[in-house]
PDB file of C-alpha atoms and ligand atoms in Angstrom:
ATOM      1  CA  MET A  28      -0.061  -0.050  -0.076  1.00  0.00           C
ATOM      2  CA  SER A  29       1.347   3.363  -0.814  1.00  0.00           C
ATOM      3  CA  VAL A  30       0.418   6.761   0.504  1.00  0.00           C
ATOM      4  CA  THR A  31      -1.663   7.367  -2.518  1.00  0.00           C
ATOM      5  CA  ASP A  32      -3.963   4.377  -2.034  1.00  0.00           C
ATOM      6  CA  PRO A  33      -7.410   5.667  -1.477  1.00  0.00           C
ATOM      7  CA  GLN A  34      -8.359   2.910   0.936  1.00  0.00           C
ATOM      8  CA  PRO A  35      -7.990   4.017   4.513  1.00  0.00           C
ATOM      9  CA  PRO A  36      -5.982   1.724   6.909  1.00  0.00           C
ATOM     10  CA  THR A  37      -7.927  -0.555   9.214  1.00  0.00           C
ATOM     11  CA  ALA A  38      -6.799  -1.070  12.794  1.00  0.00           C
ATOM     12  CA  ASP A  39      -5.229  -4.383  11.749  1.00  0.00           C
ATOM     13  CA  THR A  40      -3.533  -3.176   8.539  1.00  0.00           C
ATOM     14  CA  GLY A  41      -2.733   0.400   9.324  1.00  0.00           C
ATOM     15  CA  ALA A  42       0.717  -0.270  10.969  1.00  0.00           C
ATOM     16  CA  ASP A  43       1.891  -2.464   8.095  1.00  0.00           C
ATOM     17  CA  ALA A  44       0.529   0.060   5.519  1.00  0.00           C
ATOM     18  CA  ALA A  45       2.402   2.886   7.143  1.00  0.00           C
ATOM     19  CA  ARG A  46       5.628   1.020   7.218  1.00  0.00           C
ATOM     20  CA  GLU A  47       5.073  -0.174   3.537  1.00  0.00           C
ATOM     21  CA  ALA A  48       4.407   3.457   2.549  1.00  0.00           C
ATOM     22  CA  LEU A  49       7.693   4.562   3.807  1.00  0.00           C
ATOM     23  CA  HIS A  50       9.305   1.460   2.258  1.00  0.00           C
ATOM     24  CA  ASP A  51       7.760   2.204  -1.068  1.00  0.00           C
ATOM     25  CA  ARG A  52       8.932   5.803  -0.727  1.00  0.00           C
ATOM     26  CA  ILE A  53      12.469   4.733   0.043  1.00  0.00           C
ATOM     27  CA  SER A  54      12.390   2.351  -2.912  1.00  0.00           C
ATOM     28  CA  ALA A  55      11.356   5.129  -5.259  1.00  0.00           C
ATOM     29  CA  ASP A  56      13.754   7.732  -3.812  1.00  0.00           C
ATOM     30  CA  SER A  57      15.679   8.084  -6.975  1.00  0.00           C
ATOM     31  CA  LEU A  58      12.550   9.451  -8.547  1.00  0.00           C
ATOM     32  CA  THR A  59      11.665  11.655  -5.608  1.00  0.00           C
ATOM     33  CA  THR A  60      12.840  15.220  -4.926  1.00  0.00           C
ATOM     34  CA  ARG A  61      14.255  15.887  -1.419  1.00  0.00           C
ATOM     35  CA  ARG A  62      11.454  18.285  -0.786  1.00  0.00           C
ATOM     36  CA  ASP A  63       8.839  15.909  -1.761  1.00  0.00           C
ATOM     37  CA  TYR A  64      10.470  13.219   0.328  1.00  0.00           C
ATOM     38  CA  LEU A  65      10.320  15.394   3.346  1.00  0.00           C
ATOM     39  CA  ARG A  66       6.610  15.759   2.964  1.00  0.00           C
ATOM     40  CA  ILE A  67       6.375  12.006   3.822  1.00  0.00           C
ATOM     41  CA  VAL A  68       9.325  11.409   6.022  1.00  0.00           C
ATOM     42  CA  ALA A  69      10.041  13.640   8.996  1.00  0.00           C
ATOM     43  CA  THR A  70      12.615  13.571  11.407  1.00  0.00           C
ATOM     44  CA  VAL A  71      12.870  13.431  14.883  1.00  0.00           C
ATOM     45  CA  SER A  72      15.112  13.411  17.453  1.00  0.00           C
ATOM     46  CA  GLY A  73      16.624  11.329  19.676  1.00  0.00           C
ATOM     47  CA  GLY A  74      19.673  12.221  20.015  1.00  0.00           C
ATOM     48  CA  LEU A  75      21.065  12.768  23.140  1.00  0.00           C
ATOM     49  CA  ALA A  76      22.143  15.191  24.828  1.00  0.00           C
ATOM     50  CA  VAL A  77      24.619  14.649  26.528  1.00  0.00           C
ATOM     51  CA  GLY A  78      25.506  17.049  29.040  1.00  0.00           C
ATOM     52  CA  GLY A  79      26.669  14.377  31.338  1.00  0.00           C
ATOM     53  CA  VAL A  80      27.477  10.801  31.187  1.00  0.00           C
ATOM     54  CA  ALA A  81      24.469   9.780  33.282  1.00  0.00           C
ATOM     55  CA  VAL A  82      22.199  11.569  30.920  1.00  0.00           C
ATOM     56  CA  ALA A  83      23.842   9.953  27.931  1.00  0.00           C
ATOM     57  CA  SER A  84      23.774   6.486  29.239  1.00  0.00           C
ATOM     58  CA  GLY A  85      20.309   6.690  30.434  1.00  0.00           C
ATOM     59  CA  ILE A  86      18.683   8.032  27.317  1.00  0.00           C
ATOM     60  CA  LEU A  87      20.861   7.275  24.252  1.00  0.00           C
ATOM     61  CA  HIS A  88      19.383   3.968  23.450  1.00  0.00           C
ATOM     62  CA  ARG A  89      15.813   5.222  23.528  1.00  0.00           C
ATOM     63  CA  HIS A  90      16.254   8.212  21.173  1.00  0.00           C
ATOM     64  CA  GLY A  91      16.993   6.930  17.751  1.00  0.00           C
ATOM     65  CA  ASP A  92      19.756   4.680  18.735  1.00  0.00           C
ATOM     66  CA  ALA A  93      17.826   1.630  19.673  1.00  0.00           C
ATOM     67  CA  GLU A  94      18.655  -1.393  17.587  1.00  0.00           C
ATOM     68  CA  GLY A  95      15.960  -3.399  15.829  1.00  0.00           C
ATOM     69  CA  ALA A  96      12.757  -2.333  14.241  1.00  0.00           C
ATOM     70  CA  THR A  97      10.670   0.032  15.986  1.00  0.00           C
ATOM     71  CA  GLU A  98       6.867   0.070  16.528  1.00  0.00           C
ATOM     72  CA  VAL A  99       4.578   1.433  13.891  1.00  0.00           C
ATOM     73  CA  ARG A 100       2.000   3.684  15.726  1.00  0.00           C
ATOM     74  CA  LYS A 101      -0.652   6.002  14.654  1.00  0.00           C
ATOM     75  CA  ILE A 102      -0.024   9.414  16.231  1.00  0.00           C
ATOM     76  CA  ALA A 103      -2.759  11.567  14.793  1.00  0.00           C
ATOM     77  CA  ASP A 104      -5.863  11.573  12.564  1.00  0.00           C
ATOM     78  CA  ARG A 105      -4.474  14.703  10.841  1.00  0.00           C
ATOM     79  CA  ILE A 106      -1.982  17.376  11.319  1.00  0.00           C
ATOM     80  CA  GLU A 107      -2.671  20.742   9.643  1.00  0.00           C
ATOM     81  CA  PRO A 108      -0.276  23.192   8.341  1.00  0.00           C
ATOM     82  CA  GLY A 109       1.020  25.300  11.334  1.00  0.00           C
ATOM     83  CA  GLU A 110       0.014  22.714  13.806  1.00  0.00           C
ATOM     84  CA  SER A 111       2.223  20.635  15.934  1.00  0.00           C
ATOM     85  CA  LEU A 112       1.753  17.451  18.198  1.00  0.00           C
ATOM     86  CA  ALA A 113       3.536  16.225  21.144  1.00  0.00           C
ATOM     87  CA  PHE A 114       3.681  12.507  21.538  1.00  0.00           C
ATOM     88  CA  ARG A 115       5.737   9.645  22.856  1.00  0.00           C
ATOM     89  CA  TYR A 116       7.923   7.581  20.544  1.00  0.00           C
ATOM     90  CA  PRO A 117       9.532   5.058  20.277  1.00  0.00           C
ATOM     91  CA  GLY A 118       8.950   4.408  23.969  1.00  0.00           C
ATOM     92  CA  ASP A 119       6.264   5.556  26.299  1.00  0.00           C
ATOM     93  CA  GLU A 120       8.677   7.820  27.993  1.00  0.00           C
ATOM     94  CA  ASP A 121      10.296   9.322  24.888  1.00  0.00           C
ATOM     95  CA  ARG A 122       9.051  12.788  24.183  1.00  0.00           C
ATOM     96  CA  ALA A 123       8.668  13.519  20.478  1.00  0.00           C
ATOM     97  CA  ILE A 124       7.037  16.271  18.353  1.00  0.00           C
ATOM     98  CA  ALA A 125       5.477  16.252  14.900  1.00  0.00           C
ATOM     99  CA  LEU A 126       4.873  19.381  13.073  1.00  0.00           C
ATOM    100  CA  ARG A 127       3.636  20.467   9.725  1.00  0.00           C
ATOM    101  CA  MET A 128       5.071  23.591   8.247  1.00  0.00           C
ATOM    102  CA  GLU A 129       2.978  26.134   6.201  1.00  0.00           C
ATOM    103  CA  ASP A 130       4.226  24.598   2.931  1.00  0.00           C
ATOM    104  CA  GLY A 131       2.897  21.172   3.897  1.00  0.00           C
ATOM    105  CA  THR A 132       6.160  19.603   5.054  1.00  0.00           C
ATOM    106  CA  LEU A 133       5.651  17.167   7.757  1.00  0.00           C
ATOM    107  CA  ALA A 134       8.557  16.577  10.247  1.00  0.00           C
ATOM    108  CA  GLY A 135       9.059  14.628  13.321  1.00  0.00           C
ATOM    109  CA  TYR A 136      11.770  14.809  15.909  1.00  0.00           C
ATOM    110  CA  SER A 137      12.718  13.747  19.418  1.00  0.00           C
ATOM    111  CA  ALA A 138      11.694  16.564  21.837  1.00  0.00           C
ATOM    112  CA  VAL A 139      14.605  16.069  23.995  1.00  0.00           C
ATOM    113  CA  CYS A 140      17.223  18.767  23.556  1.00  0.00           C
ATOM    114  CA  THR A 141      20.760  17.243  22.766  1.00  0.00           C
ATOM    115  CA  HIS A 142      22.375  19.809  25.151  1.00  0.00           C
ATOM    116  CA  LEU A 143      20.986  18.913  28.621  1.00  0.00           C
ATOM    117  CA  ALA A 144      17.772  17.103  27.758  1.00  0.00           C
ATOM    118  CA  CYS A 145      15.168  19.952  28.270  1.00  0.00           C
ATOM    119  CA  ALA A 146      11.968  19.739  26.329  1.00  0.00           C
ATOM    120  CA  VAL A 147      12.105  21.305  22.797  1.00  0.00           C
ATOM    121  CA  LEU A 148       9.286  23.283  21.715  1.00  0.00           C
ATOM    122  CA  TRP A 149       7.834  24.385  18.260  1.00  0.00           C
ATOM    123  CA  ARG A 150       7.663  28.013  17.724  1.00  0.00           C
ATOM    124  CA  LYS A 151       5.910  28.697  14.444  1.00  0.00           C
ATOM    125  CA  ASP A 152       6.190  32.455  14.837  1.00  0.00           C
ATOM    126  CA  ARG A 153       9.992  32.404  14.972  1.00  0.00           C
ATOM    127  CA  GLY A 154      12.269  32.571  11.947  1.00  0.00           C
ATOM    128  CA  SER A 155      11.103  32.409   8.422  1.00  0.00           C
ATOM    129  CA  GLU A 156       9.212  29.171   8.792  1.00  0.00           C
ATOM    130  CA  GLY A 157       9.189  28.340  12.391  1.00  0.00           C
ATOM    131  CA  GLU A 158      11.849  26.690  14.620  1.00  0.00           C
ATOM    132  CA  LEU A 159      12.338  24.230  17.334  1.00  0.00           C
ATOM    133  CA  TYR A 160      13.352  25.912  20.399  1.00  0.00           C
ATOM    134  CA  CYS A 161      14.842  25.012  23.727  1.00  0.00           C
ATOM    135  CA  PRO A 162      14.177  27.537  26.404  1.00  0.00           C
ATOM    136  CA  CYS A 163      16.741  26.229  28.846  1.00  0.00           C
ATOM    137  CA  HIS A 164      19.811  27.658  27.119  1.00  0.00           C
ATOM    138  CA  GLU A 165      18.332  29.276  23.932  1.00  0.00           C
ATOM    139  CA  GLY A 166      19.019  26.233  21.755  1.00  0.00           C
ATOM    140  CA  VAL A 167      17.420  26.428  18.372  1.00  0.00           C
ATOM    141  CA  PHE A 168      17.023  23.534  15.807  1.00  0.00           C
ATOM    142  CA  ASP A 169      16.167  23.924  12.242  1.00  0.00           C
ATOM    143  CA  ALA A 170      12.468  22.745  11.818  1.00  0.00           C
ATOM    144  CA  ARG A 171      13.139  21.307   8.351  1.00  0.00           C
ATOM    145  CA  THR A 172      16.340  19.232   9.131  1.00  0.00           C
ATOM    146  CA  GLY A 173      16.617  19.095  12.954  1.00  0.00           C
ATOM    147  CA  GLU A 174      20.239  20.417  12.686  1.00  0.00           C
ATOM    148  CA  VAL A 175      21.457  22.848  15.291  1.00  0.00           C
ATOM    149  CA  ALA A 176      20.817  26.468  14.252  1.00  0.00           C
ATOM    150  CA  ALA A 177      21.914  28.322  17.418  1.00  0.00           C
ATOM    151  CA  GLY A 178      22.913  27.885  20.867  1.00  0.00           C
ATOM    152  CA  PRO A 179      24.833  25.077  22.798  1.00  0.00           C
ATOM    153  CA  PRO A 180      23.320  21.885  21.614  1.00  0.00           C
ATOM    154  CA  PRO A 181      26.191  19.767  20.394  1.00  0.00           C
ATOM    155  CA  ARG A 182      24.200  17.946  17.576  1.00  0.00           C
ATOM    156  CA  GLY A 183      20.838  17.987  15.878  1.00  0.00           C
ATOM    157  CA  LEU A 184      17.743  16.202  17.017  1.00  0.00           C
ATOM    158  CA  PRO A 185      17.203  12.654  16.151  1.00  0.00           C
ATOM    159  CA  LYS A 186      14.420  12.121  13.790  1.00  0.00           C
ATOM    160  CA  VAL A 187      11.001  10.309  14.063  1.00  0.00           C
ATOM    161  CA  LEU A 188      10.181   8.874  10.578  1.00  0.00           C
ATOM    162  CA  LEU A 189       6.573   9.725   9.875  1.00  0.00           C
ATOM    163  CA  VAL A 190       4.352   8.601   7.195  1.00  0.00           C
ATOM    164  CA  GLU A 191       1.026  10.307   5.995  1.00  0.00           C
ATOM    165  CA  GLN A 192      -1.690   8.005   4.783  1.00  0.00           C
ATOM    166  CA  ALA A 193      -4.106   8.939   2.100  1.00  0.00           C
ATOM    167  CA  ASP A 194      -6.842   9.480   4.843  1.00  0.00           C
ATOM    168  CA  GLY A 195      -4.591  12.092   6.379  1.00  0.00           C
ATOM    169  CA  SER A 196      -3.688  10.036   9.375  1.00  0.00           C
ATOM    170  CA  VAL A 197       0.032  10.317  10.559  1.00  0.00           C
ATOM    171  CA  TRP A 198       1.989   7.298  11.711  1.00  0.00           C
ATOM    172  CA  ALA A 199       5.409   7.078  13.356  1.00  0.00           C
ATOM    173  CA  VAL A 200       7.226   4.203  11.667  1.00  0.00           C
ATOM    174  CA  GLY A 201      10.810   4.536  13.124  1.00  0.00           C
ATOM    175  CA  THR A 202      13.667   6.773  14.179  1.00  0.00           C
ATOM    176  CA  ALA A 203      16.818   8.195  12.748  1.00  0.00           C
ATOM    177  CA  ARG A 204      19.963   9.142  14.765  1.00  0.00           C
ATOM    178  CA  SER A 205      21.375  12.547  14.956  1.00  0.00           C
ATOM    179  CA  GLY A 206      23.136  13.101  11.636  1.00  0.00           C
ATOM    180  CA  GLU A 207      21.588   9.933  10.041  1.00  0.00           C
ATOM    181  CA  SER A 208      19.090  10.234   7.096  1.00  0.00           C
ATOM    182  CA  ALA A 209      15.688   8.828   7.109  1.00  0.00           C
ATOM    183  CA  VAL A 210      16.713   6.115   4.714  1.00  0.00           C
ATOM    184  CA  GLU A 211      19.704   5.248   6.755  1.00  0.00           C
ATOM    185  CA  GLY A 212      17.613   4.888   9.881  1.00  0.00           C
ATOM    186  CA  PHE A 213      14.888   2.891   8.198  1.00  0.00           C
ATOM    187  CA  CYS A 214      17.255   0.520   6.743  1.00  0.00           C
ATOM    188  CA  ARG A 215      19.197   0.121  10.004  1.00  0.00           C
ATOM    189  CA  GLN A 216      16.048  -0.836  11.838  1.00  0.00           C
ATOM    190  CA  ASN A 217      14.284  -2.847   9.211  1.00  0.00           C
ATOM    191  CA  GLY A 218      17.078  -4.443   7.424  1.00  0.00           C
ATOM    192  CA  ASP A 219      19.753  -3.430   4.977  1.00  0.00           C
ATOM    193  CA  ASP A 220      18.512  -5.834   2.346  1.00  0.00           C
ATOM    194  CA  ARG A 221      15.302  -4.165   1.608  1.00  0.00           C
ATOM    195  CA  PRO A 222      14.740  -2.411  -1.699  1.00  0.00           C
ATOM    196  CA  GLY A 223      16.064   1.044  -1.594  1.00  0.00           C
ATOM    197  CA  CYS A 224      18.744   0.100   1.047  1.00  0.00           C
ATOM    198  CA  PRO A 225      22.324  -0.160   0.408  1.00  0.00           C
ATOM    199  CA  GLY A 226      22.526  -3.945   0.855  1.00  0.00           C
ATOM    200  CA  PHE A 227      19.701  -4.769  -1.400  1.00  0.00           C
ATOM    201  CA  GLY A 228      20.690  -7.344  -3.998  1.00  0.00           C
ATOM    202  CA  ALA A 229      24.036  -8.032  -2.260  1.00  0.00           C
ATOM    203  CA  GLY A 230      22.983 -11.277  -0.675  1.00  0.00           C
ATOM    204  CA  ALA A 231      24.676 -10.376   2.410  1.00  0.00           C
ATOM    205  CA  PRO A 232      22.983 -11.300   5.810  1.00  0.00           C
ATOM    206  CA  THR A 233      21.983  -8.312   7.808  1.00  0.00           C
ATOM    207  CA  GLY A 234      20.846  -9.797  11.171  1.00  0.00           C
ATOM    208  CA  LYS A 235      17.795  -7.890  10.855  1.00  0.00           C
ATOM    209  CA  PRO A 236      14.208  -9.210   9.806  1.00  0.00           C
ATOM    210  CA  ALA A 237      12.939  -8.748   6.249  1.00  0.00           C
ATOM    211  CA  ARG A 238       9.547  -7.963   7.439  1.00  0.00           C
ATOM    212  CA  ARG A 239       7.841  -7.689   4.185  1.00  0.00           C
ATOM    213  CA  SER A 240       8.775 -11.163   2.999  1.00  0.00           C
ATOM    214  CA  GLU A 241       7.714 -12.595   6.314  1.00  0.00           C
ATOM    215  CA  ARG A 242       4.195 -11.528   5.654  1.00  0.00           C
ATOM    216  CA  THR A 243       3.911 -12.565   2.118  1.00  0.00           C
TER     217      THR A 243
HETATM  218 FE1  FES B 316      18.600  22.719  25.610  1.00  0.00          FE
HETATM  219 FE2  FES B 316      20.509  23.624  27.035  1.00  0.00          FE
HETATM  220  S1  FES B 316      19.120  22.026  27.374  1.00  0.00           S
HETATM  221  S2  FES B 316      19.935  24.339  25.155  1.00  0.00           S
END
């Protein structure tokens, strides 16, 4: 199922459909502009903050650095331009934020600042197209990429990979680490041998499940 399919996801098939939508998008990446891609895949955070070893050791694996496929979860029926949504992903304690910019771009990030783990907020009235802002030490992240725009954060926000279905519902389907692309994050978590991933066709074992083939 692709994001253009008119059939809305059911409770049983929605998660698979969302993951397949991202997979299809990655497979077709060579035909997709970066801007268009970002309408489907958003980033989020995870990253880590690291202002101290304790913070890093306790949070790192939960924000984009977890190994293995992550849960596919519906986070909203719809997100309109200018709106943002706070949610938890991939774990129940992992703060994340999804936002849609005025041009329709949908993006998702960890809402944990990579400086000292304060909560990152969406300020749509700041900058030319809004920004992700950490009030603790004036940290600023680019809303379109999650990269550091100002302040002390040592690295960009980890991404939360989002897929928008044809009915407008928004699903979280995985994470990407700071500095990692959505494709890299997806392939790491779902298997490097999937179409669109670097290991596709190489025949090398990846140690990760090829979920699509398991279902068919
Ligand atoms: Fe975010 Fe310091 S905790 S800038």
